Amino acid sequence: AGPCVACALDNSRVSSTGSTDFDNCTCNAGFELRDSTCKQCLAGTYKSFIGFEPCSVCRDPNAISVNGSIVSTACECIAGFEADGPESCQECPAGSFKGYV
């Protein structure tokens, strides 16, 4: 006869409508299961769907994303590199520079 209880106060876990148990709560997008807890995807990774699966690594090794990223386009080229097509980075050419992400 009491109220519904949130899966997590920090939005790290979600459940479908009508859930009846904490076991129905899974990791939200931008979170993965680590040490039995849903934790934000680390920098350089992302996850666009709910579930306990791990976060995916940015496709280009010269790209980085912020913690908790939910889309692959959050992966941006690091300093010294510029975009070279979707989710791809190339070094800045001679005579140019980029000092930020």
mmCIF file of N, CA and C in Angstrom:
data_model
loop_
_atom_site.group_PDB
_atom_site.id
_atom_site.type_symbol
_atom_site.label_atom_id
_atom_site.label_comp_id
_atom_site.label_asym_id
_atom_site.label_seq_id
_atom_site.Cartn_x
_atom_site.Cartn_y
_atom_site.Cartn_z
ATOM 1 N N ALA A 1 0.824 -1.193 0.000
ATOM 2 C CA ALA A 1 0.000 0.000 0.000
ATOM 3 C C ALA A 1 0.861 1.246 0.000
ATOM 4 N N GLY A 2 2.175 1.082 -0.214
ATOM 5 C CA GLY A 2 3.068 2.237 -0.217
ATOM 6 C C GLY A 2 3.352 2.715 -1.627
ATOM 7 N N PRO A 3 4.166 3.764 -1.749
ATOM 8 C CA PRO A 3 4.502 4.324 -3.062
ATOM 9 C C PRO A 3 5.532 3.464 -3.801
ATOM 10 N N CYS A 4 5.655 3.707 -5.086
ATOM 11 C CA CYS A 4 6.683 3.038 -5.885
ATOM 12 C C CYS A 4 8.053 3.566 -5.456
ATOM 13 N N VAL A 5 9.074 2.724 -5.550
ATOM 14 C CA VAL A 5 10.435 3.070 -5.129
ATOM 15 C C VAL A 5 11.311 3.216 -6.378
ATOM 16 N N ALA A 6 12.103 4.265 -6.422
ATOM 17 C CA ALA A 6 13.006 4.496 -7.560
ATOM 18 C C ALA A 6 14.073 3.410 -7.616
ATOM 19 N N CYS A 7 14.414 2.999 -8.826
ATOM 20 C CA CYS A 7 15.495 2.027 -9.001
ATOM 21 C C CYS A 7 16.805 2.587 -8.465
ATOM 22 N N ALA A 8 17.047 3.875 -8.719
ATOM 23 C CA ALA A 8 18.259 4.548 -8.251
ATOM 24 C C ALA A 8 17.999 6.050 -8.211
ATOM 25 N N LEU A 9 18.489 6.710 -7.214
ATOM 26 C CA LEU A 9 18.287 8.150 -7.092
ATOM 27 C C LEU A 9 19.123 8.934 -8.097
ATOM 28 N N ASP A 10 20.202 8.324 -8.586
ATOM 29 C CA ASP A 10 21.096 9.034 -9.508
ATOM 30 C C ASP A 10 20.794 8.724 -10.974
ATOM 31 N N ASN A 11 19.660 8.075 -11.266
ATOM 32 C CA ASN A 11 19.253 7.756 -12.633
ATOM 33 C C ASN A 11 20.160 6.718 -13.300
ATOM 34 N N SER A 12 20.980 6.000 -12.526
ATOM 35 C CA SER A 12 21.870 4.996 -13.098
ATOM 36 C C SER A 12 21.135 3.720 -13.484
ATOM 37 N N ARG A 13 19.965 3.490 -12.871
ATOM 38 C CA ARG A 13 19.164 2.294 -13.172
ATOM 39 C C ARG A 13 17.768 2.701 -13.596
ATOM 40 N N VAL A 14 17.186 1.929 -14.517
ATOM 41 C CA VAL A 14 15.826 2.157 -14.994
ATOM 42 C C VAL A 14 15.089 0.829 -15.070
ATOM 43 N N SER A 15 13.765 0.901 -15.142
ATOM 44 C CA SER A 15 12.946 -0.303 -15.315
ATOM 45 C C SER A 15 11.769 0.038 -16.213
ATOM 46 N N SER A 16 11.103 -0.983 -16.701
ATOM 47 C CA SER A 16 9.922 -0.759 -17.534
ATOM 48 C C SER A 16 8.712 -0.477 -16.642
ATOM 49 N N THR A 17 7.666 0.037 -17.228
ATOM 50 C CA THR A 17 6.427 0.336 -16.517
ATOM 51 C C THR A 17 5.875 -0.927 -15.858
ATOM 52 N N GLY A 18 5.420 -0.816 -14.641
ATOM 53 C CA GLY A 18 4.808 -1.939 -13.945
ATOM 54 C C GLY A 18 5.776 -2.912 -13.310
ATOM 55 N N SER A 19 7.051 -2.556 -13.209
ATOM 56 C CA SER A 19 8.035 -3.451 -12.601
ATOM 57 C C SER A 19 7.689 -3.714 -11.149
ATOM 58 N N THR A 20 8.001 -4.918 -10.686
ATOM 59 C CA THR A 20 7.606 -5.324 -9.338
ATOM 60 C C THR A 20 8.773 -5.627 -8.415
ATOM 61 N N ASP A 21 10.008 -5.558 -8.930
ATOM 62 C CA ASP A 21 11.148 -5.969 -8.120
ATOM 63 C C ASP A 21 12.399 -5.216 -8.547
ATOM 64 N N PHE A 22 13.338 -5.020 -7.628
ATOM 65 C CA PHE A 22 14.602 -4.356 -7.950
ATOM 66 C C PHE A 22 15.357 -5.095 -9.049
ATOM 67 N N ASP A 23 15.169 -6.415 -9.133
ATOM 68 C CA ASP A 23 15.845 -7.202 -10.180
ATOM 69 C C ASP A 23 15.415 -6.790 -11.579
ATOM 70 N N ASN A 24 14.296 -6.060 -11.718
ATOM 71 C CA ASN A 24 13.842 -5.552 -13.009
ATOM 72 C C ASN A 24 14.577 -4.275 -13.407
ATOM 73 N N CYS A 25 15.329 -3.706 -12.481
ATOM 74 C CA CYS A 25 16.067 -2.467 -12.741
ATOM 75 C C CYS A 25 17.394 -2.795 -13.419
ATOM 76 N N THR A 26 17.636 -2.208 -14.596
ATOM 77 C CA THR A 26 18.882 -2.434 -15.325
ATOM 78 C C THR A 26 19.629 -1.112 -15.474
ATOM 79 N N CYS A 27 20.879 -1.196 -15.894
ATOM 80 C CA CYS A 27 21.683 0.017 -16.070
ATOM 81 C C CYS A 27 21.114 0.882 -17.192
ATOM 82 N N ASN A 28 21.051 2.156 -16.955
ATOM 83 C CA ASN A 28 20.566 3.130 -17.920
ATOM 84 C C ASN A 28 21.612 3.335 -19.018
ATOM 85 N N ALA A 29 21.215 3.981 -20.110
ATOM 86 C CA ALA A 29 22.181 4.382 -21.138
ATOM 87 C C ALA A 29 23.234 5.262 -20.470
ATOM 88 N N GLY A 30 24.491 5.103 -20.876
ATOM 89 C CA GLY A 30 25.577 5.876 -20.270
ATOM 90 C C GLY A 30 26.138 5.251 -19.007
ATOM 91 N N PHE A 31 25.605 4.064 -18.618
ATOM 92 C CA PHE A 31 26.054 3.346 -17.423
ATOM 93 C C PHE A 31 26.301 1.879 -17.774
ATOM 94 N N GLU A 32 27.233 1.249 -17.070
ATOM 95 C CA GLU A 32 27.520 -0.173 -17.234
ATOM 96 C C GLU A 32 27.653 -0.812 -15.860
ATOM 97 N N LEU A 33 27.522 -2.119 -15.806
ATOM 98 C CA LEU A 33 27.635 -2.836 -14.541
ATOM 99 C C LEU A 33 29.106 -3.087 -14.229
ATOM 100 N N ARG A 34 29.561 -2.526 -13.109
ATOM 101 C CA ARG A 34 30.926 -2.746 -12.617
ATOM 102 C C ARG A 34 30.840 -2.940 -11.121
ATOM 103 N N ASP A 35 31.459 -3.994 -10.618
ATOM 104 C CA ASP A 35 31.445 -4.286 -9.180
ATOM 105 C C ASP A 35 30.009 -4.341 -8.644
ATOM 106 N N SER A 36 29.119 -4.984 -9.382
ATOM 107 C CA SER A 36 27.710 -5.172 -9.001
ATOM 108 C C SER A 36 26.916 -3.869 -8.879
ATOM 109 N N THR A 37 27.432 -2.785 -9.460
ATOM 110 C CA THR A 37 26.776 -1.487 -9.405
ATOM 111 C C THR A 37 26.781 -0.859 -10.795
ATOM 112 N N CYS A 38 25.705 -0.162 -11.140
ATOM 113 C CA CYS A 38 25.687 0.570 -12.408
ATOM 114 C C CYS A 38 26.497 1.850 -12.230
ATOM 115 N N LYS A 39 27.569 1.967 -13.010
ATOM 116 C CA LYS A 39 28.459 3.128 -12.925
ATOM 117 C C LYS A 39 28.559 3.779 -14.290
ATOM 118 N N GLN A 40 28.807 5.097 -14.298
ATOM 119 C CA GLN A 40 28.926 5.845 -15.550
ATOM 120 C C GLN A 40 29.981 5.232 -16.451
ATOM 121 N N CYS A 41 29.714 5.274 -17.758
ATOM 122 C CA CYS A 41 30.744 4.886 -18.725
ATOM 123 C C CYS A 41 31.948 5.797 -18.479
ATOM 124 N N LEU A 42 33.127 5.235 -18.562
ATOM 125 C CA LEU A 42 34.354 6.007 -18.358
ATOM 126 C C LEU A 42 34.646 6.879 -19.573
ATOM 127 N N ALA A 43 35.492 7.879 -19.393
ATOM 128 C CA ALA A 43 35.925 8.728 -20.505
ATOM 129 C C ALA A 43 36.492 7.840 -21.602
ATOM 130 N N GLY A 44 36.131 8.126 -22.838
ATOM 131 C CA GLY A 44 36.604 7.327 -23.971
ATOM 132 C C GLY A 44 35.669 6.178 -24.317
ATOM 133 N N THR A 45 34.518 6.100 -23.612
ATOM 134 C CA THR A 45 33.531 5.057 -23.896
ATOM 135 C C THR A 45 32.129 5.670 -23.907
ATOM 136 N N TYR A 46 31.146 4.895 -24.382
ATOM 137 C CA TYR A 46 29.753 5.346 -24.438
ATOM 138 C C TYR A 46 28.830 4.124 -24.473
ATOM 139 N N LYS A 47 27.559 4.329 -24.143
ATOM 140 C CA LYS A 47 26.549 3.264 -24.252
ATOM 141 C C LYS A 47 25.194 3.911 -24.490
ATOM 142 N N SER A 48 24.555 3.567 -25.602
ATOM 143 C CA SER A 48 23.325 4.243 -26.023
ATOM 144 C C SER A 48 22.046 3.492 -25.668
ATOM 145 N N PHE A 49 22.132 2.399 -24.932
ATOM 146 C CA PHE A 49 20.952 1.590 -24.630
ATOM 147 C C PHE A 49 20.972 1.144 -23.173
ATOM 148 N N ILE A 50 19.813 0.692 -22.663
ATOM 149 C CA ILE A 50 19.754 0.198 -21.299
ATOM 150 C C ILE A 50 20.153 -1.271 -21.272
ATOM 151 N N GLY A 51 20.662 -1.730 -20.137
ATOM 152 C CA GLY A 51 21.089 -3.116 -19.981
ATOM 153 C C GLY A 51 22.388 -3.183 -19.205
ATOM 154 N N PHE A 52 22.795 -4.390 -18.890
ATOM 155 C CA PHE A 52 24.014 -4.592 -18.099
ATOM 156 C C PHE A 52 25.275 -4.722 -18.957
ATOM 157 N N GLU A 53 25.143 -4.637 -20.273
ATOM 158 C CA GLU A 53 26.289 -4.774 -21.169
ATOM 159 C C GLU A 53 27.312 -3.662 -20.913
ATOM 160 N N PRO A 54 28.578 -3.935 -21.239
ATOM 161 C CA PRO A 54 29.617 -2.913 -21.029
ATOM 162 C C PRO A 54 29.500 -1.767 -22.028
ATOM 163 N N CYS A 55 30.105 -0.658 -21.691
ATOM 164 C CA CYS A 55 30.171 0.491 -22.585
ATOM 165 C C CYS A 55 31.109 0.170 -23.741
ATOM 166 N N SER A 56 30.889 0.795 -24.882
ATOM 167 C CA SER A 56 31.727 0.610 -26.065
ATOM 168 C C SER A 56 32.836 1.650 -26.079
ATOM 169 N N VAL A 57 33.999 1.253 -26.556
ATOM 170 C CA VAL A 57 35.148 2.158 -26.656
ATOM 171 C C VAL A 57 34.987 3.033 -27.902
ATOM 172 N N CYS A 58 35.381 4.299 -27.817
ATOM 173 C CA CYS A 58 35.378 5.174 -28.991
ATOM 174 C C CYS A 58 36.128 4.480 -30.127
ATOM 175 N N ARG A 59 35.586 4.563 -31.321
ATOM 176 C CA ARG A 59 36.151 3.818 -32.463
ATOM 177 C C ARG A 59 37.557 4.264 -32.840
ATOM 178 N N ASP A 60 37.835 5.557 -32.738
ATOM 179 C CA ASP A 60 39.161 6.052 -33.096
ATOM 180 C C ASP A 60 39.987 6.202 -31.823
ATOM 181 N N PRO A 61 41.203 5.653 -31.799
ATOM 182 C CA PRO A 61 42.029 5.758 -30.593
ATOM 183 C C PRO A 61 42.457 7.191 -30.265
ATOM 184 N N ASN A 62 42.267 8.109 -31.199
ATOM 185 C CA ASN A 62 42.608 9.511 -30.978
ATOM 186 C C ASN A 62 41.369 10.349 -30.660
ATOM 187 N N ALA A 63 40.311 9.666 -30.172
ATOM 188 C CA ALA A 63 39.080 10.350 -29.775
ATOM 189 C C ALA A 63 38.802 10.040 -28.311
ATOM 190 N N ILE A 64 38.117 10.949 -27.647
ATOM 191 C CA ILE A 64 37.785 10.795 -26.225
ATOM 192 C C ILE A 64 36.358 11.311 -26.021
ATOM 193 N N SER A 65 35.679 10.765 -25.033
ATOM 194 C CA SER A 65 34.350 11.243 -24.653
ATOM 195 C C SER A 65 34.355 11.524 -23.160
ATOM 196 N N VAL A 66 33.349 12.240 -22.692
ATOM 197 C CA VAL A 66 33.234 12.509 -21.258
ATOM 198 C C VAL A 66 32.576 11.322 -20.562
ATOM 199 N N ASN A 67 32.731 11.226 -19.251
ATOM 200 C CA ASN A 67 32.073 10.170 -18.467
ATOM 201 C C ASN A 67 30.570 10.206 -18.708
ATOM 202 N N GLY A 68 29.954 9.035 -18.830
ATOM 203 C CA GLY A 68 28.506 8.943 -18.958
ATOM 204 C C GLY A 68 27.966 9.209 -20.348
ATOM 205 N N SER A 69 28.813 9.191 -21.361
ATOM 206 C CA SER A 69 28.358 9.466 -22.729
ATOM 207 C C SER A 69 27.372 8.401 -23.206
ATOM 208 N N ILE A 70 26.359 8.858 -23.969
ATOM 209 C CA ILE A 70 25.321 7.937 -24.429
ATOM 210 C C ILE A 70 25.290 7.756 -25.949
ATOM 211 N N VAL A 71 26.129 8.466 -26.691
ATOM 212 C CA VAL A 71 26.171 8.317 -28.153
ATOM 213 C C VAL A 71 27.620 8.289 -28.633
ATOM 214 N N SER A 72 27.846 7.582 -29.748
ATOM 215 C CA SER A 72 29.201 7.478 -30.288
ATOM 216 C C SER A 72 29.720 8.827 -30.763
ATOM 217 N N THR A 73 28.823 9.721 -31.155
ATOM 218 C CA THR A 73 29.261 11.041 -31.619
ATOM 219 C C THR A 73 29.790 11.909 -30.475
ATOM 220 N N ALA A 74 29.661 11.431 -29.225
ATOM 221 C CA ALA A 74 30.265 12.134 -28.089
ATOM 222 C C ALA A 74 31.783 11.972 -28.101
ATOM 223 N N CYS A 75 32.285 11.014 -28.876
ATOM 224 C CA CYS A 75 33.729 10.805 -29.003
ATOM 225 C C CYS A 75 34.287 11.886 -29.927
ATOM 226 N N GLU A 76 35.111 12.763 -29.368
ATOM 227 C CA GLU A 76 35.669 13.875 -30.131
ATOM 228 C C GLU A 76 37.181 13.757 -30.220
ATOM 229 N N CYS A 77 37.725 14.257 -31.309
ATOM 230 C CA CYS A 77 39.167 14.163 -31.547
ATOM 231 C C CYS A 77 39.944 14.933 -30.481
ATOM 232 N N ILE A 78 41.038 14.342 -30.028
ATOM 233 C CA ILE A 78 41.886 14.951 -29.014
ATOM 234 C C ILE A 78 42.726 16.072 -29.621
ATOM 235 N N ALA A 79 43.435 16.799 -28.767
ATOM 236 C CA ALA A 79 44.319 17.867 -29.233
ATOM 237 C C ALA A 79 45.317 17.302 -30.244
ATOM 238 N N GLY A 80 45.560 18.067 -31.304
ATOM 239 C CA GLY A 80 46.502 17.645 -32.343
ATOM 240 C C GLY A 80 45.848 16.822 -33.445
ATOM 241 N N PHE A 81 44.542 16.555 -33.310
ATOM 242 C CA PHE A 81 43.803 15.772 -34.303
ATOM 243 C C PHE A 81 42.501 16.484 -34.649
ATOM 244 N N GLU A 82 42.031 16.280 -35.891
ATOM 245 C CA GLU A 82 40.761 16.845 -36.322
ATOM 246 C C GLU A 82 39.908 15.755 -36.941
ATOM 247 N N ALA A 83 38.611 16.022 -37.036
ATOM 248 C CA ALA A 83 37.697 15.040 -37.611
ATOM 249 C C ALA A 83 38.050 14.774 -39.070
ATOM 250 N N ASP A 84 37.974 13.491 -39.431
ATOM 251 C CA ASP A 84 38.264 13.046 -40.795
ATOM 252 C C ASP A 84 37.130 12.100 -41.199
ATOM 253 N N GLY A 85 35.910 12.605 -41.163
ATOM 254 C CA GLY A 85 34.748 11.764 -41.420
ATOM 255 C C GLY A 85 34.105 11.369 -40.106
ATOM 256 N N PRO A 86 32.981 10.633 -40.190
ATOM 257 C CA PRO A 86 32.267 10.238 -38.969
ATOM 258 C C PRO A 86 33.125 9.374 -38.046
ATOM 259 N N GLU A 87 33.282 9.821 -36.802
ATOM 260 C CA GLU A 87 33.993 9.069 -35.768
ATOM 261 C C GLU A 87 35.409 8.648 -36.181
ATOM 262 N N SER A 88 36.060 9.511 -36.934
ATOM 263 C CA SER A 88 37.418 9.251 -37.394
ATOM 264 C C SER A 88 38.239 10.528 -37.238
ATOM 265 N N CYS A 89 39.481 10.380 -36.790
ATOM 266 C CA CYS A 89 40.358 11.529 -36.562
ATOM 267 C C CYS A 89 41.642 11.397 -37.372
ATOM 268 N N GLN A 90 42.193 12.528 -37.761
ATOM 269 C CA GLN A 90 43.491 12.553 -38.429
ATOM 270 C C GLN A 90 44.345 13.640 -37.792
ATOM 271 N N GLU A 91 45.657 13.467 -37.860
ATOM 272 C CA GLU A 91 46.569 14.471 -37.305
ATOM 273 C C GLU A 91 46.399 15.783 -38.025
ATOM 274 N N CYS A 92 46.560 16.880 -37.273
ATOM 275 C CA CYS A 92 46.548 18.189 -37.912
ATOM 276 C C CYS A 92 47.706 18.241 -38.910
ATOM 277 N N PRO A 93 47.464 18.768 -40.106
ATOM 278 C CA PRO A 93 48.554 18.827 -41.084
ATOM 279 C C PRO A 93 49.645 19.806 -40.659
ATOM 280 N N ALA A 94 50.806 19.655 -41.257
ATOM 281 C CA ALA A 94 51.918 20.576 -40.991
ATOM 282 C C ALA A 94 51.444 22.006 -41.228
ATOM 283 N N GLY A 95 51.854 22.919 -40.354
ATOM 284 C CA GLY A 95 51.479 24.322 -40.477
ATOM 285 C C GLY A 95 50.169 24.654 -39.784
ATOM 286 N N SER A 96 49.588 23.669 -39.039
ATOM 287 C CA SER A 96 48.341 23.927 -38.314
ATOM 288 C C SER A 96 48.395 23.251 -36.949
ATOM 289 N N PHE A 97 47.448 23.576 -36.088
ATOM 290 C CA PHE A 97 47.423 22.946 -34.765
ATOM 291 C C PHE A 97 46.007 22.987 -34.196
ATOM 292 N N LYS A 98 45.781 22.179 -33.176
ATOM 293 C CA LYS A 98 44.529 22.194 -32.424
ATOM 294 C C LYS A 98 44.905 21.839 -30.987
ATOM 295 N N GLY A 99 44.762 22.766 -30.068
ATOM 296 C CA GLY A 99 45.210 22.577 -28.700
ATOM 297 C C GLY A 99 44.120 22.196 -27.718
ATOM 298 N N TYR A 100 42.976 21.722 -28.211
ATOM 299 C CA TYR A 100 41.865 21.368 -27.338
ATOM 300 C C TYR A 100 41.129 20.146 -27.897
ATOM 301 N N VAL A 101 40.231 19.573 -27.089
ATOM 302 C CA VAL A 101 39.407 18.449 -27.555
ATOM 303 C C VAL A 101 38.223 19.009 -28.288
#
